[in-house]
Short mmCIF file of C-alpha atoms in Angstrom, two decimals:
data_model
loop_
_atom_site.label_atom_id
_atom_site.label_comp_id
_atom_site.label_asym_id
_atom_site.label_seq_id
_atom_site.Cartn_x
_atom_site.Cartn_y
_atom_site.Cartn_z
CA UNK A 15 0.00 0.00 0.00
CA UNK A 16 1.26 3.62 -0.90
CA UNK A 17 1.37 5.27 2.73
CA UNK A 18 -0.09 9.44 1.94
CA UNK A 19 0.99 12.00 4.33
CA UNK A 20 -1.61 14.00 4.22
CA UNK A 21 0.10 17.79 5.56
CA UNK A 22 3.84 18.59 4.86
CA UNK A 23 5.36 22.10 4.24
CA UNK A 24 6.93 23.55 0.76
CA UNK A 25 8.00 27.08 0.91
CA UNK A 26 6.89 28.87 -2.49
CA UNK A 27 9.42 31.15 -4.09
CA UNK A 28 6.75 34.05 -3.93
CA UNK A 29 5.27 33.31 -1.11
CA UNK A 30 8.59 33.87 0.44
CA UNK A 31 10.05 36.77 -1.52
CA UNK A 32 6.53 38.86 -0.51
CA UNK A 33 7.21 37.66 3.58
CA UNK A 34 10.80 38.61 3.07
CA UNK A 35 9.53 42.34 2.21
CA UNK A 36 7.47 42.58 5.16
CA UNK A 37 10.04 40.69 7.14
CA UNK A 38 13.53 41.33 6.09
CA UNK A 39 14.91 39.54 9.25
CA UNK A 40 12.72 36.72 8.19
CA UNK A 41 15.28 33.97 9.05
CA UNK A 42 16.21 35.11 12.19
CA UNK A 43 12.86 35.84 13.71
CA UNK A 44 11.70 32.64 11.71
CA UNK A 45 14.48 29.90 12.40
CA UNK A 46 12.55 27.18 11.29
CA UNK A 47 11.90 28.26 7.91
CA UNK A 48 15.45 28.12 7.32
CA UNK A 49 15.19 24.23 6.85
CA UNK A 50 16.56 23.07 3.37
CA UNK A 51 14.13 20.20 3.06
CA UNK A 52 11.41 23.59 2.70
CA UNK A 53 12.61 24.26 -0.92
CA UNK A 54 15.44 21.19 -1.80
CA UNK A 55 13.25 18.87 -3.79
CA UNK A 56 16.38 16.25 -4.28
CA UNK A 57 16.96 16.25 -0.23
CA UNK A 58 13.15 16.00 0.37
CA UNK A 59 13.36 12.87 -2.31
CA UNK A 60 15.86 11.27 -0.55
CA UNK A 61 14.27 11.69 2.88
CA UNK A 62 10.93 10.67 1.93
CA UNK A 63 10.08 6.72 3.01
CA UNK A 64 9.80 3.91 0.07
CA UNK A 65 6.13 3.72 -0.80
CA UNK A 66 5.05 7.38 0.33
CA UNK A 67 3.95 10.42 -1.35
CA UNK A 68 3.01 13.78 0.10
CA UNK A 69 0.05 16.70 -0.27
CA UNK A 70 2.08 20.08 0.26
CA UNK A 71 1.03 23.39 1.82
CA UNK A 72 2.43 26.59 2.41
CA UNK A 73 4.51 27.18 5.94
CA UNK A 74 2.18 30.13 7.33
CA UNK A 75 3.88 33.47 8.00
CA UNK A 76 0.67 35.37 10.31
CA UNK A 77 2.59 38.49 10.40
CA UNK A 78 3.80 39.17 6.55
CA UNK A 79 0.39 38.08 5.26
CA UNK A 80 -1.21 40.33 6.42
CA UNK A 81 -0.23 42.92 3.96
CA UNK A 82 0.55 40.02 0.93
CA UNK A 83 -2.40 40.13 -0.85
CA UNK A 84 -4.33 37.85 -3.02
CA UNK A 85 -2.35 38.22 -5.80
CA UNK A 86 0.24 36.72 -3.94
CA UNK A 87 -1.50 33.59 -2.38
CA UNK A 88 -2.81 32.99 -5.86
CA UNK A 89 0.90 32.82 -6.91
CA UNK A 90 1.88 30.88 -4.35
CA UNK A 91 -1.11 28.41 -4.89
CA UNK A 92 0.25 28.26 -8.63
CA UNK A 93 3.75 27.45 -7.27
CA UNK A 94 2.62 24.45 -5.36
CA UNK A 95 0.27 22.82 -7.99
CA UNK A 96 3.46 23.27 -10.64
CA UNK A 97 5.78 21.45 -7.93
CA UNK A 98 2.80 18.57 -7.83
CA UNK A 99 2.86 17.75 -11.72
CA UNK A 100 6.79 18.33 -12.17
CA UNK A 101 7.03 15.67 -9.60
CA UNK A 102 4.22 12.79 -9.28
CA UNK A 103 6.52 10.53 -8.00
CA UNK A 104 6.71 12.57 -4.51
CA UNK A 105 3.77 14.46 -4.03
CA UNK A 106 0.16 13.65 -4.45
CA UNK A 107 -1.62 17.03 -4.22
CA UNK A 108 -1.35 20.48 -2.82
CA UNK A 109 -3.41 22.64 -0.05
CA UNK A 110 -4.00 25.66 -1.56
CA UNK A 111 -4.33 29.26 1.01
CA UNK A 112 -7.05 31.74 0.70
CA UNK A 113 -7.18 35.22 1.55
CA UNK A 114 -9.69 35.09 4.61
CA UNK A 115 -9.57 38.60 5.13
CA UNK A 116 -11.34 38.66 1.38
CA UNK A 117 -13.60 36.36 1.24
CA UNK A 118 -15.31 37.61 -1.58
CA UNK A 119 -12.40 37.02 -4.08
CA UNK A 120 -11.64 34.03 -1.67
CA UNK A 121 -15.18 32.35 -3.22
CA UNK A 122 -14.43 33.18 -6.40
CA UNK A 123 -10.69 31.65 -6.27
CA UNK A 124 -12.38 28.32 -5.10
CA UNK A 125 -15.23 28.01 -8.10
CA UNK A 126 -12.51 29.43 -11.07
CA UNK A 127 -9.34 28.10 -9.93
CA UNK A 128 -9.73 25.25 -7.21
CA UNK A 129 -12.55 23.87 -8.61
CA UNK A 130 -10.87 22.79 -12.21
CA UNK A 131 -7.71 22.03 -10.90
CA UNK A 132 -6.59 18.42 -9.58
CA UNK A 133 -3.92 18.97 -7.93
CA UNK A 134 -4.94 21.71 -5.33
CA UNK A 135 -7.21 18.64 -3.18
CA UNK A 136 -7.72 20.75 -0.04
CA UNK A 137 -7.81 24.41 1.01
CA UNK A 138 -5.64 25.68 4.38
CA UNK A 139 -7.46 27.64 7.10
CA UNK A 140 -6.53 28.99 10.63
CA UNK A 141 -8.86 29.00 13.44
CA UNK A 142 -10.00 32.90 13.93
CA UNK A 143 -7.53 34.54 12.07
CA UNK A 144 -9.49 37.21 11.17
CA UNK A 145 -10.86 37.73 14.66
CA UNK A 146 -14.03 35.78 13.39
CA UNK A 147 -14.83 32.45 13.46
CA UNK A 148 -15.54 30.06 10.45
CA UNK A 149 -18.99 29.90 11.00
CA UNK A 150 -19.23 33.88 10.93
CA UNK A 151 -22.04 34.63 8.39
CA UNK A 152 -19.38 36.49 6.55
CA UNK A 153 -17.94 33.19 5.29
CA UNK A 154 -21.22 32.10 4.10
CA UNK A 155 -20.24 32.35 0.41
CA UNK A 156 -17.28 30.99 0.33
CA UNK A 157 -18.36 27.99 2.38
CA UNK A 158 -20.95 27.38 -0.38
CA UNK A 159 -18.14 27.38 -3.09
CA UNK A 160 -16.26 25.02 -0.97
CA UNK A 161 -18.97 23.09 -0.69
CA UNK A 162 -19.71 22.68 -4.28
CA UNK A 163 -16.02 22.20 -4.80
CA UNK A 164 -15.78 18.98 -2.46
CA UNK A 165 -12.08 19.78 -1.27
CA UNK A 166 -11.59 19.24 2.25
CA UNK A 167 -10.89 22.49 4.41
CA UNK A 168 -7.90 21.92 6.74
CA UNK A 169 -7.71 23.78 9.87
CA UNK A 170 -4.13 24.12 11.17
CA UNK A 171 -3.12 25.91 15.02
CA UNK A 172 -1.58 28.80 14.92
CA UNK A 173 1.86 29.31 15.18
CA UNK A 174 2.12 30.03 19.14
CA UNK A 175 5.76 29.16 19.01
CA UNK A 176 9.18 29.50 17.19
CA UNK A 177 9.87 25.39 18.03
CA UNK A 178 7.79 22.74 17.20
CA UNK A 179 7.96 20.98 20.30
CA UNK A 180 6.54 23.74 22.26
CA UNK A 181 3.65 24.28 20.00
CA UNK A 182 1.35 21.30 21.04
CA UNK A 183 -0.58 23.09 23.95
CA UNK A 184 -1.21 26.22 22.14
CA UNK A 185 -2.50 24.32 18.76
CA UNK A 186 -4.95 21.57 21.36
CA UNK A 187 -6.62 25.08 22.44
CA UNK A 188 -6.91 26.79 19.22
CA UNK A 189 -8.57 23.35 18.31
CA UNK A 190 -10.57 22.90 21.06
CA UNK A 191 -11.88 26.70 20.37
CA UNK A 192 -12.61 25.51 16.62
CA UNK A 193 -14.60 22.54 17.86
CA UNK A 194 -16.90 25.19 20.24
CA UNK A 195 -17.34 27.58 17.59
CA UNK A 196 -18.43 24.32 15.28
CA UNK A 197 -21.00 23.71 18.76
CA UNK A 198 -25.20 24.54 17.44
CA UNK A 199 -23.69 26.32 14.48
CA UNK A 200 -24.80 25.32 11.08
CA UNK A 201 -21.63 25.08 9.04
CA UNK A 202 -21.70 21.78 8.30
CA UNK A 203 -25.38 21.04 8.10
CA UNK A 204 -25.69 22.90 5.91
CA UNK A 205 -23.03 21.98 3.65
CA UNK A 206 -23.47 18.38 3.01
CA UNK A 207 -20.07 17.88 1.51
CA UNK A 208 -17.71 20.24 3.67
CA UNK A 209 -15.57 18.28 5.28
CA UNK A 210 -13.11 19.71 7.87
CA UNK A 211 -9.71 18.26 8.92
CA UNK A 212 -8.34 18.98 12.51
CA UNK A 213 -4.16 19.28 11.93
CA UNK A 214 -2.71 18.01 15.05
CA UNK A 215 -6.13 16.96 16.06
CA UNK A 216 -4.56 13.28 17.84
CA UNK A 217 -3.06 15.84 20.21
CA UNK A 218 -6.44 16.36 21.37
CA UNK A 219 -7.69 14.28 24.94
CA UNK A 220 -10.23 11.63 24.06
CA UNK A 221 -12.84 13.08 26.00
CA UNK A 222 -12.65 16.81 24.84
CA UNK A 223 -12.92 15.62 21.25
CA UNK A 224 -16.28 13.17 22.10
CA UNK A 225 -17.69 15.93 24.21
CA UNK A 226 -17.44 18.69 21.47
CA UNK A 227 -18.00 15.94 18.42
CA UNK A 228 -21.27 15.08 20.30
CA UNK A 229 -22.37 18.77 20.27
CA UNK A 230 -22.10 19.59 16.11
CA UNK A 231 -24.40 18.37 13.62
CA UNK A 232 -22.33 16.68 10.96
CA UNK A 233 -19.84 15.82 12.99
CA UNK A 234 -19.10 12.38 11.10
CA UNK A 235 -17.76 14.67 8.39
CA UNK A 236 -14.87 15.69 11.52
CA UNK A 237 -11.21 14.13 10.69
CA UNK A 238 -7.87 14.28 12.88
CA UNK A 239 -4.62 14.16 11.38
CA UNK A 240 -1.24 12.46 13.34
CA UNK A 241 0.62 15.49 13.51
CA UNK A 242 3.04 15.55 16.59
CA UNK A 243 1.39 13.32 18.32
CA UNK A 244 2.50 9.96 19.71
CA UNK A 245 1.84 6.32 19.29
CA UNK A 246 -0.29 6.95 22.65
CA UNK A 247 -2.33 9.68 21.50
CA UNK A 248 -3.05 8.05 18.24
CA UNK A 249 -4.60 5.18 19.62
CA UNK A 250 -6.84 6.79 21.40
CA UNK A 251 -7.95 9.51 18.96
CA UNK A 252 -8.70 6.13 16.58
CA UNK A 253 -10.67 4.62 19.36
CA UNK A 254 -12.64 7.35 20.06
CA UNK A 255 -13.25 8.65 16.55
CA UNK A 256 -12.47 5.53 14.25
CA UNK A 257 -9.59 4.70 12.32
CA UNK A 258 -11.23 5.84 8.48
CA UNK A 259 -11.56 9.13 9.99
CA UNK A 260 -7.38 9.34 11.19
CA UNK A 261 -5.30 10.86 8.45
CA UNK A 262 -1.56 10.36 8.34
CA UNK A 263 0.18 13.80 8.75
CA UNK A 264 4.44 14.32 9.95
CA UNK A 265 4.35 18.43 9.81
CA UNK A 266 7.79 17.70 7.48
CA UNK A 267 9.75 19.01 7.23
CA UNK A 268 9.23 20.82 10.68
CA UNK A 269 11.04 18.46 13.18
CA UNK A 270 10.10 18.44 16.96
CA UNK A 271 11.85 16.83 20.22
CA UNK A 272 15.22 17.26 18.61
CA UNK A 273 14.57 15.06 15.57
CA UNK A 274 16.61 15.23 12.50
CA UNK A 275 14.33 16.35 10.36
CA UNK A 276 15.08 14.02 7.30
CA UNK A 277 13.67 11.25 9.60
CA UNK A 278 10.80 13.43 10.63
CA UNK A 279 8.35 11.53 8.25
CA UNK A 280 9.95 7.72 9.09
CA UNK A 281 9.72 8.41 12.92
CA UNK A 282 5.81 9.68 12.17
CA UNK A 283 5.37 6.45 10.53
CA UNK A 284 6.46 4.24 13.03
CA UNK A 285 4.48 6.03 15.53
CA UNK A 286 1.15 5.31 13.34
CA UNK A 287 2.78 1.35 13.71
CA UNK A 288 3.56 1.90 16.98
CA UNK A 289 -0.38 2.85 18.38
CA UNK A 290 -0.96 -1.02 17.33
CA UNK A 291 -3.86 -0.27 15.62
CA UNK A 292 -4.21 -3.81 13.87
CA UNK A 293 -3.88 -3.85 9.87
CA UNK A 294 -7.16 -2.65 9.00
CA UNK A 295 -6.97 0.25 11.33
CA UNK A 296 -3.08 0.86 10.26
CA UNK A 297 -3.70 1.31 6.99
CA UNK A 298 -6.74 3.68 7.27
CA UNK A 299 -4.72 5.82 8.86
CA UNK A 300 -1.21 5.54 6.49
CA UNK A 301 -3.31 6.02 3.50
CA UNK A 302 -7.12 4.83 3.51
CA UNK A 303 -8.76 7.15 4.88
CA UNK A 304 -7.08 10.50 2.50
CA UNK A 305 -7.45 7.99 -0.26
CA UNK A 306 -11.60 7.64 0.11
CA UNK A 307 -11.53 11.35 0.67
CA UNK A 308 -9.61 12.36 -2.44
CA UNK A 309 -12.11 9.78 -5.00
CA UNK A 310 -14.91 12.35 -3.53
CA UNK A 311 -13.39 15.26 -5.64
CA UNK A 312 -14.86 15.48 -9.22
CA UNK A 313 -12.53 14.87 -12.15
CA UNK A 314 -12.20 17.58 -14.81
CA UNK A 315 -12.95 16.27 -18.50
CA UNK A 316 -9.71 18.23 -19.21
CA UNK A 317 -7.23 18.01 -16.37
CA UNK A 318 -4.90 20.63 -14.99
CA UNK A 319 -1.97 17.75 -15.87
CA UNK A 320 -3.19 17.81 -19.46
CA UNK A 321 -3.57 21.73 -19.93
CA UNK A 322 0.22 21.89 -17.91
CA UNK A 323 1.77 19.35 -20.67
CA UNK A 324 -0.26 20.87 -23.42
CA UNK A 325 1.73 24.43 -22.27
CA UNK A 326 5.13 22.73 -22.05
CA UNK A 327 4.44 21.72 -25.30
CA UNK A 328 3.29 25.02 -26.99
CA UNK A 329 6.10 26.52 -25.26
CA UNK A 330 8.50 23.85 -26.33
CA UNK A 331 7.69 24.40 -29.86
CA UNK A 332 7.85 28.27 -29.73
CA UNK A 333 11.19 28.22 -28.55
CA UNK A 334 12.26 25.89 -31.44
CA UNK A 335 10.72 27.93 -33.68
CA UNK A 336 12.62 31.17 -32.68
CA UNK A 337 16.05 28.80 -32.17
CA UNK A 338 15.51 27.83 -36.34
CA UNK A 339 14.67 31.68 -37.03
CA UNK A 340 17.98 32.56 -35.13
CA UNK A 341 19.70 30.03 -36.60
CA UNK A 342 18.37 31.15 -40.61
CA UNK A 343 19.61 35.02 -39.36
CA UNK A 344 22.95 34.03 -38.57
CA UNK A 345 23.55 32.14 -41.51
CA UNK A 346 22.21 35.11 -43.65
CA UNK A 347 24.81 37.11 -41.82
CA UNK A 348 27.54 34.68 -42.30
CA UNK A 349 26.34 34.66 -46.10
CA UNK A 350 26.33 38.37 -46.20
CA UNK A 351 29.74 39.02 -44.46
CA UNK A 352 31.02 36.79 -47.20
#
């Protein structure tokens, strides 16, 4: 079986020249985004486990988006869905970011752009970061083009902290505050294909998670991914919320208590092993339950893959064409120097 982690970091070329405006100190006030395995694509092959592919997403910087801009989400969107089809054999899909503080042109993005394409599979969100919550009627309109668009919304913690292993109690409350919100609202009623992914949601206790899940409507639609937590925490998440609705997620290439992180995503895996889940149960959560997800997107007649080859090709053939015109004026010149 091919083993999907479902949530790793690539760092966009424009998405970090814009944060690098805003933030010219970037790497120093931002350590972790210094990591090679962000932007190396030969390291990040190397490191990746046999049988494994990834779904990318940006590495959010709260402070410089603030003043990006759509235009330069949208880029960075692009970026990742290029790095998906230049490299099938490592990453499955892409999360694509919206501009929550637009959600006007954030609807539209979802109905022209994610809609048609197949490689952005799921949009990234973060819990209030407007001020508002998800189920503010603001959002109403874009929630109904996600919900005609079938990808998944994944709602990652805030940052909270500088090192990864000190992040874990600040992302369990911004969850737990995403789960009240969720409490006698009627997000996902009434959107009967929104599904929502907690990142880090294993980190979670048991009985916080069944308390709140009991309180939504539509809370089968609900997921937890892996993401820094244990072979402990995963077992009980599974137990308490079942095993097809446990997605596989490392937070590569962002490596917590002291890890290297080119063994982030093997030491991830073994942790999934680890919970002793049984085989069934194992594999739902390396890869089953992302894969039922994913065959609930609809298929474009014409595929992004296609339109991206079809491109190439064009511009494959224009530059030949003005390498043979080059080629005639040079000779003319040669003839004419003669």
């Amino acid at each position: 079986m091919i083993s999907v982690d479902s949530f790793t970091h690539f760092y966009p070329r424009s998405y970090r020249r814009a944060a690098e405006r805003v933030l010219p100190n970037l790497g120093g006030t931002h350590p972790f985004l210094r990591e090679g395995l962000l932007t190396d694509l030969d390291m990040r092959l190397v490191a990746n486990p046999p049988r494994s592919v990834q779904i990318i997403s940006l590495p959010v910087v709260e402070e410089a988006e603030e003043t990006m801009g759509t235009h330069t989400l949208e880029a960075a969107n692009d970026e990742l869905a290029e790095t998906v089809l230049d490299h099938p054999e490592l990453f499955l899909g892409a999360v694509a970011r919206l501009d929550m503080h637009d959600p006007a042109w954030s609807a539209r993005y979802v109905a022209d752009t994610i809609a048609r394409s197949d490689s952005l599979v799921g949009i990234q969100m973060l819990p209030r970061e407007t001020g508002l919550p998800l189920t503010d009627d603001s959002f109403a309109p874009l929630f109904a083009a996600i919900d005609d668009s079938r990808r998944p919304v994944i709602i990652h913690p805030r940052s909270h902290a500088r090192n990864m292993a000190d992040c874990r109690d600040g992302w369990t409350q911004d969850l737990a505050q995403s789960l009240g919100d969720l409490e006698g609202s009627a997000l996902l009623s009434g959107h009967p294909h929104l599904r929502l992914i907690l990142h880090g949601g294993a980190l979670l206790a048991p009985g916080t998670l069944t308390d709140a899940l009991s309180q939504i409507e539509g809370a089968r639609r609900i997921f937890v991914d892996t993401a820094l937590a244990d072979s402990s925490q995963i077992a009980a998440v599974a137990a308490v919320i079942g095993s097809d609705h446990v997605l596989f997620s490392s937070e590569a290439p962002f490596a917590a208590d002291g890890q290297d992180p080119l063994d982030m995503e093997a030491a991830a895996m073994q942790a999934v092993r680890d919970a002793d889940l049984g085989q069934k149960a194992t594999q739902d959560v390396l890869g089953g339950t992302v894969s039922v997800i994913r065959r609930t997107l609809p298929v474009n007649v014409k595929s992004e893959e296609d339109a991206y080859k079809e491109d190439k090709a064009e511009a494959d053939r224009q530059k030949a064409a003005e390498d043979e015109r080059r080629a005639w004026e040079l000779d003319d010149d040669d003839q004419s120097s003669d």
